[in-house]
Coordinates of C-alpha atoms in Angstrom, one line a residue:
X13 CA 26.7 -1.2 -45.5
X14 CA 23.9 -1.1 -42.7
X15 CA 20.5 -0.7 -44.3
X16 CA 17.5 1.6 -43.5
X17 CA 15.8 -1.0 -41.5
X18 CA 18.9 -1.8 -39.3
X19 CA 19.4 1.9 -38.7
X20 CA 16.2 2.5 -37.6
X21 CA 16.1 -0.7 -35.0
X22 CA 19.4 0.6 -33.6
X23 CA 17.5 4.0 -32.4
X24 CA 15.0 2.0 -31.1
X25 CA 15.1 1.5 -27.1
X26 CA 15.0 -1.8 -25.7
X27 CA 12.2 -1.1 -24.0
X28 CA 10.0 1.5 -22.5
X29 CA 7.8 1.1 -19.4
X30 CA 4.1 2.7 -18.7
X31 CA 2.9 2.5 -15.3
X32 CA -1.2 2.8 -14.8
X33 CA -1.8 3.3 -11.2
X34 CA -5.4 3.3 -9.6
X35 CA -6.1 6.9 -8.4
X36 CA -5.7 5.9 -4.7
X37 CA -3.0 7.2 -2.9
X38 CA -1.8 3.7 -1.6
X39 CA -1.9 2.8 -5.3
X40 CA -0.2 5.7 -6.2
X41 CA 2.8 5.6 -4.5
X42 CA 3.7 1.8 -5.2
X43 CA 3.7 2.5 -8.6
X44 CA 5.7 5.9 -8.3
X45 CA 8.2 3.8 -6.3
X46 CA 8.2 1.2 -9.1
X47 CA 8.9 4.0 -11.3
X48 CA 11.6 5.2 -9.4
X49 CA 13.4 1.7 -9.3
X50 CA 12.8 1.0 -12.9
X51 CA 14.2 4.1 -14.1
X52 CA 16.9 5.4 -12.0
X53 CA 18.4 1.5 -11.0
X54 CA 17.9 -0.1 -14.7
X55 CA 18.1 3.4 -16.8
X56 CA 14.8 2.5 -18.4
X57 CA 12.4 5.2 -19.6
X58 CA 9.2 5.2 -17.6
X59 CA 5.7 7.1 -18.2
X60 CA 3.6 7.6 -15.2
X61 CA -0.4 8.0 -15.9
X62 CA -3.0 9.2 -14.2
X63 CA -4.9 12.3 -13.8
X64 CA -3.1 15.7 -13.2
X65 CA -4.9 16.0 -9.7
X66 CA -3.5 13.0 -8.5
X67 CA 0.1 13.3 -10.3
X68 CA 0.2 16.6 -8.4
X69 CA -1.1 14.4 -4.9
X70 CA 1.5 11.8 -5.3
X71 CA 4.5 13.7 -6.2
X72 CA 3.6 16.3 -2.7
X73 CA 3.9 13.3 -0.5
X74 CA 6.6 11.3 -2.4
X75 CA 9.5 10.4 0.0
X76 CA 11.6 10.7 -3.4
X77 CA 12.4 14.5 -4.3
X78 CA 11.9 14.5 -8.1
X79 CA 15.2 14.3 -9.4
X80 CA 15.0 16.7 -13.1
X81 CA 17.2 14.0 -14.6
X82 CA 15.5 11.2 -14.1
X83 CA 13.6 9.4 -16.7
X84 CA 9.8 9.2 -15.3
X85 CA 7.6 11.1 -17.5
X86 CA 4.5 11.7 -15.9
X87 CA 1.3 12.1 -18.1
X88 CA -1.7 13.7 -16.7
X89 CA -5.1 13.1 -18.4
X90 CA -8.2 14.8 -17.3
X91 CA -10.9 12.0 -16.0
X92 CA -14.6 13.4 -14.3
X93 CA -14.4 13.9 -10.8
X94 CA -17.8 12.3 -10.0
X95 CA -19.8 13.0 -6.7
X96 CA -20.8 10.1 -4.5
X97 CA -23.8 8.3 -5.6
X98 CA -27.0 8.8 -3.5
X99 CA -27.4 5.0 -4.2
X100 CA -23.8 4.2 -3.0
X101 CA -24.4 1.6 0.1
X102 CA -22.5 -1.3 1.5
X103 CA -23.9 -4.3 2.9
X104 CA -22.4 -3.3 6.1
X105 CA -23.5 0.1 7.1
X106 CA -20.7 0.4 10.0
X107 CA -18.1 -0.3 7.3
X108 CA -14.9 1.9 7.4
X109 CA -14.7 1.5 3.5
X110 CA -14.5 5.3 2.6
X111 CA -17.6 5.4 0.6
X112 CA -17.2 9.0 -1.0
X113 CA -14.1 7.4 -2.9
X114 CA -16.4 5.4 -4.9
X115 CA -16.4 8.1 -7.8
X116 CA -12.7 6.9 -8.4
X117 CA -13.6 3.3 -9.6
X118 CA -16.0 4.4 -12.6
X119 CA -13.9 7.6 -13.1
X120 CA -10.5 6.0 -13.6
X121 CA -12.2 3.6 -16.3
X122 CA -11.9 7.3 -18.6
X123 CA -8.5 6.8 -18.8
X124 CA -8.7 3.8 -21.3
X125 CA -8.7 6.2 -24.9
X126 CA -5.8 8.4 -23.9
X127 CA -3.9 5.4 -22.6
X128 CA -4.8 3.6 -25.6
X129 CA -3.6 6.9 -27.6
X130 CA -0.2 7.0 -25.6
X131 CA 0.3 3.2 -26.1
X132 CA 0.2 3.7 -29.8
X133 CA 2.4 6.7 -30.0
X134 CA 5.2 5.1 -27.7
X135 CA 5.2 1.7 -29.6
X136 CA 7.6 3.2 -32.7
X137 CA 9.7 4.3 -30.4
X138 CA 10.8 0.7 -28.8
X139 CA 11.4 -2.3 -29.3
X140 CA 9.3 -3.7 -26.1
X141 CA 6.6 -1.6 -25.0
X142 CA 6.0 -2.8 -21.3
X143 CA 2.6 -1.9 -19.6
X144 CA 2.6 -2.4 -15.6
X145 CA -1.1 -2.3 -14.7
X146 CA -2.6 -1.5 -11.1
X147 CA -4.9 -4.7 -10.9
X148 CA -7.9 -2.7 -10.6
X149 CA -6.7 -0.9 -14.0
X150 CA -7.2 -3.9 -16.3
X151 CA -10.2 -2.0 -18.1
X152 CA -8.1 1.0 -18.4
X153 CA -5.2 -1.1 -20.4
X154 CA -7.2 -3.9 -22.2
X155 CA -6.1 -2.1 -25.8
X156 CA -2.3 -3.6 -25.2
X157 CA -4.1 -6.5 -27.1
X158 CA -3.9 -4.4 -30.2
X159 CA -0.4 -3.5 -30.2
X160 CA 1.9 -5.9 -31.7
X161 CA 5.2 -5.0 -29.6
X162 CA 3.1 -4.6 -26.3
X163 CA 2.8 -6.7 -23.2
X164 CA 1.2 -6.2 -19.9
X165 CA 2.0 -7.1 -16.2
X166 CA -0.5 -6.9 -13.4
X167 CA 0.9 -4.9 -10.2
X168 CA -0.6 -6.1 -7.0
X169 CA -0.7 -3.4 -4.3
X170 CA -1.9 -6.1 -2.0
X171 CA -0.3 -8.7 -0.2
X172 CA -0.1 -12.4 -1.9
X173 CA -1.4 -13.6 1.1
X174 CA -4.8 -11.7 0.6
X175 CA -4.6 -12.6 -3.0
X176 CA -4.7 -16.4 -1.7
X177 CA -7.4 -15.7 0.7
X178 CA -9.6 -14.8 -1.5
X179 CA -9.3 -17.0 -3.9
X180 CA -9.5 -19.7 -1.4
X181 CA -12.8 -18.2 -0.6
X182 CA -14.0 -18.5 -4.2
X183 CA -12.6 -22.1 -4.2
X184 CA -14.3 -23.0 -1.1
X185 CA -11.2 -23.5 0.7
X186 CA -10.5 -22.5 4.4
X187 CA -7.7 -24.3 5.6
X188 CA -4.8 -21.7 5.2
X189 CA -5.0 -20.2 8.6
X190 CA -5.6 -23.1 11.2
X191 CA -8.3 -22.6 13.4
X192 CA -9.6 -19.0 12.2
X193 CA -12.4 -18.4 10.1
X194 CA -11.2 -15.9 6.8
X195 CA -12.8 -12.6 6.5
X196 CA -15.5 -13.4 3.9
X197 CA -15.1 -10.6 0.9
X198 CA -18.4 -9.5 1.5
X199 CA -17.7 -8.6 5.1
X200 CA -14.5 -6.3 3.9
X201 CA -15.5 -4.4 0.7
X202 CA -19.0 -2.6 -0.3
X203 CA -20.7 -4.6 -3.2
X204 CA -19.7 -1.6 -5.6
X205 CA -16.1 -2.3 -5.3
X206 CA -16.9 -6.1 -5.3
X207 CA -18.6 -5.9 -8.9
X208 CA -15.7 -3.4 -9.7
X209 CA -13.0 -6.1 -8.7
X210 CA -15.0 -8.9 -10.6
X211 CA -15.4 -7.1 -13.8
X212 CA -11.3 -6.6 -13.7
X213 CA -11.1 -10.0 -12.9
X214 CA -13.2 -11.9 -15.6
X215 CA -11.8 -9.1 -18.0
X216 CA -8.4 -10.3 -17.5
X217 CA -9.4 -13.9 -17.7
X218 CA -11.2 -13.4 -21.3
X219 CA -9.0 -11.0 -22.8
X220 CA -5.4 -13.3 -21.3
X221 CA -3.4 -10.5 -22.2
X222 CA -1.3 -11.0 -19.0
X223 CA 2.5 -11.5 -19.4
X224 CA 2.9 -11.8 -15.7
X225 CA 2.4 -10.5 -12.0
X226 CA 4.4 -8.3 -9.8
X227 CA 4.0 -8.0 -5.8
X228 CA 5.3 -5.4 -3.7
X229 CA 6.6 -8.3 -1.2
X230 CA 9.3 -10.5 -0.1
X231 CA 10.1 -14.2 -0.3
X232 CA 11.1 -13.9 3.7
X233 CA 7.8 -12.7 4.1
X234 CA 5.4 -14.4 1.6
X235 CA 7.3 -16.8 -0.2
X236 CA 5.0 -19.9 0.7
X237 CA 1.9 -18.0 -0.5
X238 CA 3.4 -16.7 -3.4
X239 CA 4.2 -20.4 -4.6
X240 CA 0.6 -21.2 -3.8
X241 CA -0.4 -18.5 -6.2
X242 CA 1.5 -19.3 -8.6
X243 CA 0.6 -22.9 -9.0
X244 CA -3.2 -21.5 -8.7
X245 CA -3.0 -19.3 -11.8
X246 CA -2.6 -20.6 -15.1
X247 CA -0.7 -24.1 -13.7
X248 CA 2.3 -22.2 -12.8
X249 CA 2.3 -20.7 -16.6
X250 CA 1.9 -17.3 -15.6
X251 CA 5.4 -15.5 -14.0
X252 CA 5.1 -13.7 -10.7
X253 CA 7.8 -11.7 -9.3
X254 CA 7.9 -10.5 -5.7
X255 CA 10.0 -7.1 -6.0
X256 CA 9.4 -5.6 -2.4
X257 CA 9.7 -3.9 -0.4
X258 CA 9.7 -1.0 -2.9
X259 CA 10.2 1.7 -0.1
X260 CA 13.6 0.0 1.1
X261 CA 15.0 0.0 -2.6
X262 CA 14.3 3.9 -2.8
X263 CA 15.5 5.4 0.1
X264 CA 17.4 8.6 0.2
X265 CA 20.3 9.2 2.1
X266 CA 19.8 13.0 1.4
X267 CA 17.0 14.0 3.7
X268 CA 15.3 17.5 4.4
X269 CA 15.2 19.2 7.6
X270 CA 14.2 16.9 10.4
X271 CA 10.7 17.1 11.4
X272 CA 10.0 17.8 15.1
X273 CA 8.3 14.3 15.4
X274 CA 11.9 12.7 14.7
X275 CA 13.4 15.4 16.7
X276 CA 10.9 14.1 19.4
X277 CA 12.0 10.7 18.8
X278 CA 15.5 11.3 19.2
X279 CA 15.1 12.1 22.9
X280 CA 13.3 8.2 23.9
X281 CA 14.3 5.4 25.1
X282 CA 15.2 2.6 22.3
X283 CA 11.9 0.9 21.4
X284 CA 9.5 2.8 23.7
X285 CA 7.6 4.6 21.7
X286 CA 4.2 3.2 19.7
X287 CA 3.7 5.2 16.8
X288 CA -0.2 5.1 15.6
X289 CA -1.3 5.8 12.2
X290 CA -4.6 4.7 10.4
X291 CA -3.6 5.7 6.6
X292 CA -5.1 7.8 3.8
X293 CA -9.0 6.1 3.8
X294 CA -9.9 5.9 7.9
X295 CA -12.0 7.9 9.7
X296 CA -12.7 7.6 13.5
X297 CA -16.4 9.0 15.0
X298 CA -15.8 11.0 18.3
X299 CA -16.7 8.1 20.3
X300 CA -13.8 5.9 18.9
X301 CA -11.5 8.9 19.4
X302 CA -12.3 9.0 22.9
X303 CA -11.6 5.3 23.3
X304 CA -8.3 5.4 21.3
X305 CA -7.3 8.7 23.3
X306 CA -8.3 6.8 26.9
X307 CA -6.6 3.6 25.6
X308 CA -3.3 5.3 25.0
X309 CA -3.3 7.4 28.7
X310 CA -4.1 4.0 30.3
X311 CA -1.2 2.2 29.0
X312 CA 0.8 4.6 30.2
X313 CA 3.2 4.1 26.8
X314 CA 4.6 7.0 24.8
X315 CA 3.4 7.4 21.8
X316 CA 3.1 9.5 18.1
X317 CA -0.4 9.4 17.1
X318 CA -1.2 10.5 13.4
X319 CA -4.9 11.9 13.9
X320 CA -6.4 12.7 10.3
X321 CA -9.8 11.9 8.6
X322 CA -9.8 9.7 5.3
X323 CA -8.4 11.4 2.5
X324 CA -11.2 13.2 0.5
X325 CA -11.2 13.5 -3.5
X326 CA -9.2 16.3 -4.0
X327 CA -6.5 16.6 -2.1
X328 CA -4.0 18.7 -4.4
X329 CA -5.4 22.1 -3.0
X330 CA -3.0 24.2 -1.4
X331 CA -5.7 24.9 1.4
X332 CA -6.7 21.1 1.6
X333 CA -4.6 20.7 5.0
X334 CA -6.0 23.9 6.3
X335 CA -9.4 23.4 5.4
X336 CA -10.1 19.8 6.3
X337 CA -11.8 18.8 9.4
X338 CA -9.8 18.3 12.6
X339 CA -11.1 15.3 14.3
X340 CA -11.8 16.2 18.5
X341 CA -9.6 15.1 21.2
X342 CA -11.2 14.4 25.2
X343 CA -10.9 17.9 26.9
X344 CA -7.6 17.9 28.6
X345 CA -6.1 15.1 26.9
X346 CA -3.1 16.6 25.4
X347 CA -2.4 18.0 28.7
X348 CA -2.6 15.0 30.6
X349 CA -0.1 13.1 27.9
X350 CA 2.1 15.9 27.6
X351 CA 5.9 14.6 27.5
X352 CA 4.4 11.2 27.2
X353 CA 2.6 11.5 23.4
X354 CA 2.6 13.5 20.6
X355 CA -0.7 14.4 18.4
X356 CA 0.3 14.9 14.9
X357 CA -2.3 16.8 12.0
X358 CA 0.2 16.6 9.2
X359 CA 1.6 14.0 6.8
X360 CA 4.6 12.6 8.6
X361 CA 7.6 10.8 7.0
X362 CA 6.2 7.2 8.1
X363 CA 9.0 5.0 7.0
X364 CA 11.7 7.0 8.9
X365 CA 9.8 6.9 12.1
X366 CA 9.5 3.4 11.6
X367 CA 13.2 3.3 11.3
X368 CA 13.9 5.2 14.2
X369 CA 15.3 3.4 17.1
X370 CA 12.8 4.8 19.9
X371 CA 10.1 3.0 17.5
X372 CA 9.0 0.3 19.2
X373 CA 5.6 -0.7 17.9
X374 CA 3.1 -0.1 15.2
X375 CA -0.6 0.7 15.7
X376 CA -2.0 0.3 12.2
X377 CA -5.1 -0.5 10.0
X378 CA -2.8 -3.0 8.5
X379 CA -3.0 -1.5 5.0
X380 CA 0.0 -3.3 2.8
X381 CA 2.2 -0.5 3.0
X382 CA 2.1 0.4 6.4
X383 CA 2.6 -3.8 6.9
X384 CA 5.7 -3.6 4.6
X385 CA 6.9 -0.8 6.1
X386 CA 6.6 -2.1 9.4
X387 CA 8.1 -5.7 8.6
X388 CA 10.8 -4.2 6.9
X389 CA 12.0 -2.3 10.2
X390 CA 11.4 -5.3 12.3
X391 CA 8.7 -3.2 14.0
X392 CA 5.6 -5.5 15.4
X393 CA 2.4 -4.2 15.6
X394 CA -0.8 -4.0 17.1
X395 CA -3.1 -5.0 14.3
X396 CA -6.8 -3.2 13.7
X397 CA -8.1 -3.7 10.3
X398 CA -10.7 -1.5 8.8
X399 CA -11.6 -2.7 5.6
X400 CA -10.4 -4.4 2.1
X401 CA -7.7 -6.5 2.3
X402 CA -6.6 -5.0 5.3
X403 CA -8.3 -8.1 7.4
X404 CA -6.5 -10.4 5.8
X405 CA -3.2 -8.8 6.0
X406 CA -4.2 -8.5 10.0
X407 CA -4.3 -12.6 10.2
X408 CA -1.0 -12.7 8.2
X409 CA 0.7 -10.5 11.2
X410 CA -0.8 -11.9 14.0
X411 CA -1.4 -15.7 13.6
X412 CA 1.0 -16.7 10.4
X413 CA 3.9 -14.1 10.7
X414 CA 3.6 -13.9 14.8
X415 CA 4.7 -10.3 14.7
X416 CA 1.4 -8.5 16.0
X417 CA -1.5 -8.9 18.2
X418 CA -5.1 -7.8 17.3
X419 CA -7.0 -5.1 19.0
X420 CA -10.2 -7.0 18.4
X421 CA -11.5 -10.1 16.5
X422 CA -13.1 -9.4 12.7
X423 CA -16.4 -10.4 13.7
X424 CA -16.0 -7.7 16.4
X425 CA -15.7 -5.1 14.1
X426 CA -19.0 -3.6 14.4
X427 CA -18.5 -2.8 18.2
X428 CA -17.3 0.1 19.6
X429 CA -13.5 -0.7 20.8
X430 CA -13.3 0.2 24.3
X431 CA -10.3 1.9 25.7
X432 CA -9.4 -1.2 27.9
X433 CA -9.3 -3.4 24.9
X434 CA -6.9 -0.9 23.4
X435 CA -4.7 -0.3 26.3
X436 CA -4.7 -4.4 26.6
X437 CA -3.3 -4.9 23.0
X438 CA -0.7 -1.9 23.5
X439 CA 0.7 -3.1 26.6
X440 CA 1.0 -7.2 25.3
X441 CA 3.3 -5.7 22.5
X442 CA 5.3 -2.5 24.4
X443 CA 5.1 -4.1 27.8
X444 CA 8.9 -4.2 29.0
X445 CA 7.3 -7.4 31.7
X446 CA 5.6 -9.2 28.8
X447 CA 6.9 -12.6 27.7
X448 CA 4.6 -12.9 25.0
X449 CA 5.8 -9.3 23.7
X450 CA 9.6 -10.3 23.8
X451 CA 8.8 -13.1 21.4
X452 CA 6.5 -10.7 19.1
X453 CA 9.7 -8.3 19.2
X454 CA 12.2 -10.9 18.6
X455 CA 10.2 -12.4 15.7
X456 CA 9.5 -8.9 13.9
X457 CA 13.2 -8.0 14.2
X458 CA 14.1 -11.4 12.7
X459 CA 12.0 -11.1 9.7
X460 CA 13.3 -7.4 9.5
X461 CA 16.9 -8.2 9.0
X462 CA 15.8 -10.9 6.6
X463 CA 14.1 -8.5 4.5
X464 CA 17.0 -5.7 4.7
X465 CA 19.4 -8.8 3.4
X466 CA 16.8 -9.7 0.6
X467 CA 17.6 -5.4 -0.9
X468 CA 21.4 -5.7 -1.0
X469 CA 23.4 -7.0 -3.8
X470 CA 22.7 -10.4 -4.4
X471 CA 19.6 -10.9 -2.1
X472 CA 16.4 -12.2 -3.2
X473 CA 14.6 -8.7 -4.0
X474 CA 17.5 -7.6 -6.2
X475 CA 17.6 -11.0 -7.8
X476 CA 13.7 -10.7 -8.5
X477 CA 14.3 -7.4 -10.1
X478 CA 17.1 -8.4 -12.1
X479 CA 15.1 -11.3 -13.1
X480 CA 12.4 -9.1 -14.1
X481 CA 14.3 -6.5 -16.1
X482 CA 16.2 -9.4 -18.0
X483 CA 12.5 -10.6 -18.9
X484 CA 11.4 -7.4 -20.0
X485 CA 14.3 -6.3 -21.6
X486 CA 15.2 -9.6 -23.8

């Protein structure tokens, strides 16, 4: 006869996963994609933690409609929505870093107590409590050390290359990009963010509760840098899994009604359209918008331009899109480019646009989400990084992978980028008579094929996933 303890053990799930993202769109989205894979593909319960505001935001923008039968449990914990401090500053006054989002860093720390309470309530229900947290939420999940059956894994929303490059700066090395000076961390981040990052790293090193690291990347893109990171971190003792591209593992065949953007793309020639988007954290001045508009016009290339200001703190209001400021275009621009290009103000299905046969290039801020989406679709890039890890990603795209061209050098970032520079970069990628563009496009397609192979059964991505799931359910 089974004992009471044996009966109780048989009722426990082998693993329960708790996701703790940082409250910014690209971070929220990657961990939601991760949640879908864990819950849907491996039938493991997932608890997704954030504020009600940010959960609403990431759900509304998700490319995956919420399946009522899935195993994602959302926990919305209230955190203070702090106003930007008047003392908030940046070493570079012309930095593109969205300073109005700085309060999110402090506000996120208020999740510590509710997350600790949630972990303690879930601990008795499972053999192993697996906490997957954004690298920026180390402080929030530190109480994992006091829970016997819990273990924590750091999820990195940036590229392995950028992580290694910033580590090299700390170590005084500069030998990973031949003949190029690496962007300094102080030129990429405001001082407040650097201090916050430093505190998270120090805490992780002090408590030593990390059981491994996850990257939304692929061995076919960053395998060499993942190996270098593995050797540098605890002498290779800490396991690293590359489980990307996440968006490829959750693409649904059941799409909603086709958008006007995709209908327009259907009418264009293959590889003839440049897609332009700078993510959710970048705003342009009127002068910059004017130069970009004239640059596109001068290039003669067909385009889809997503023109939006950076997200404010609260994007969940139904009136947000209606009430947000609409960046102004030059007089007569839309009339002059009619038939040649589209200017879009609302949220668009970026993965589908990049995967469309008519899309031949992507002008981007080089956020890692955008880079992975472009690389996986075999689309070359016009790199225009703005802040944070983006300058490092831009170097990876242009100098190491050689699947894109830069609009400007990073040391020119404080200058107004002229329409002629923009037009020149666009033609280098999109020009049908550009030998350089042909080579770049060829290389981008090759990488896209390699990435697609990685997500099918037996591919590198699938093997990494199986390895990670086997590890947390051991």
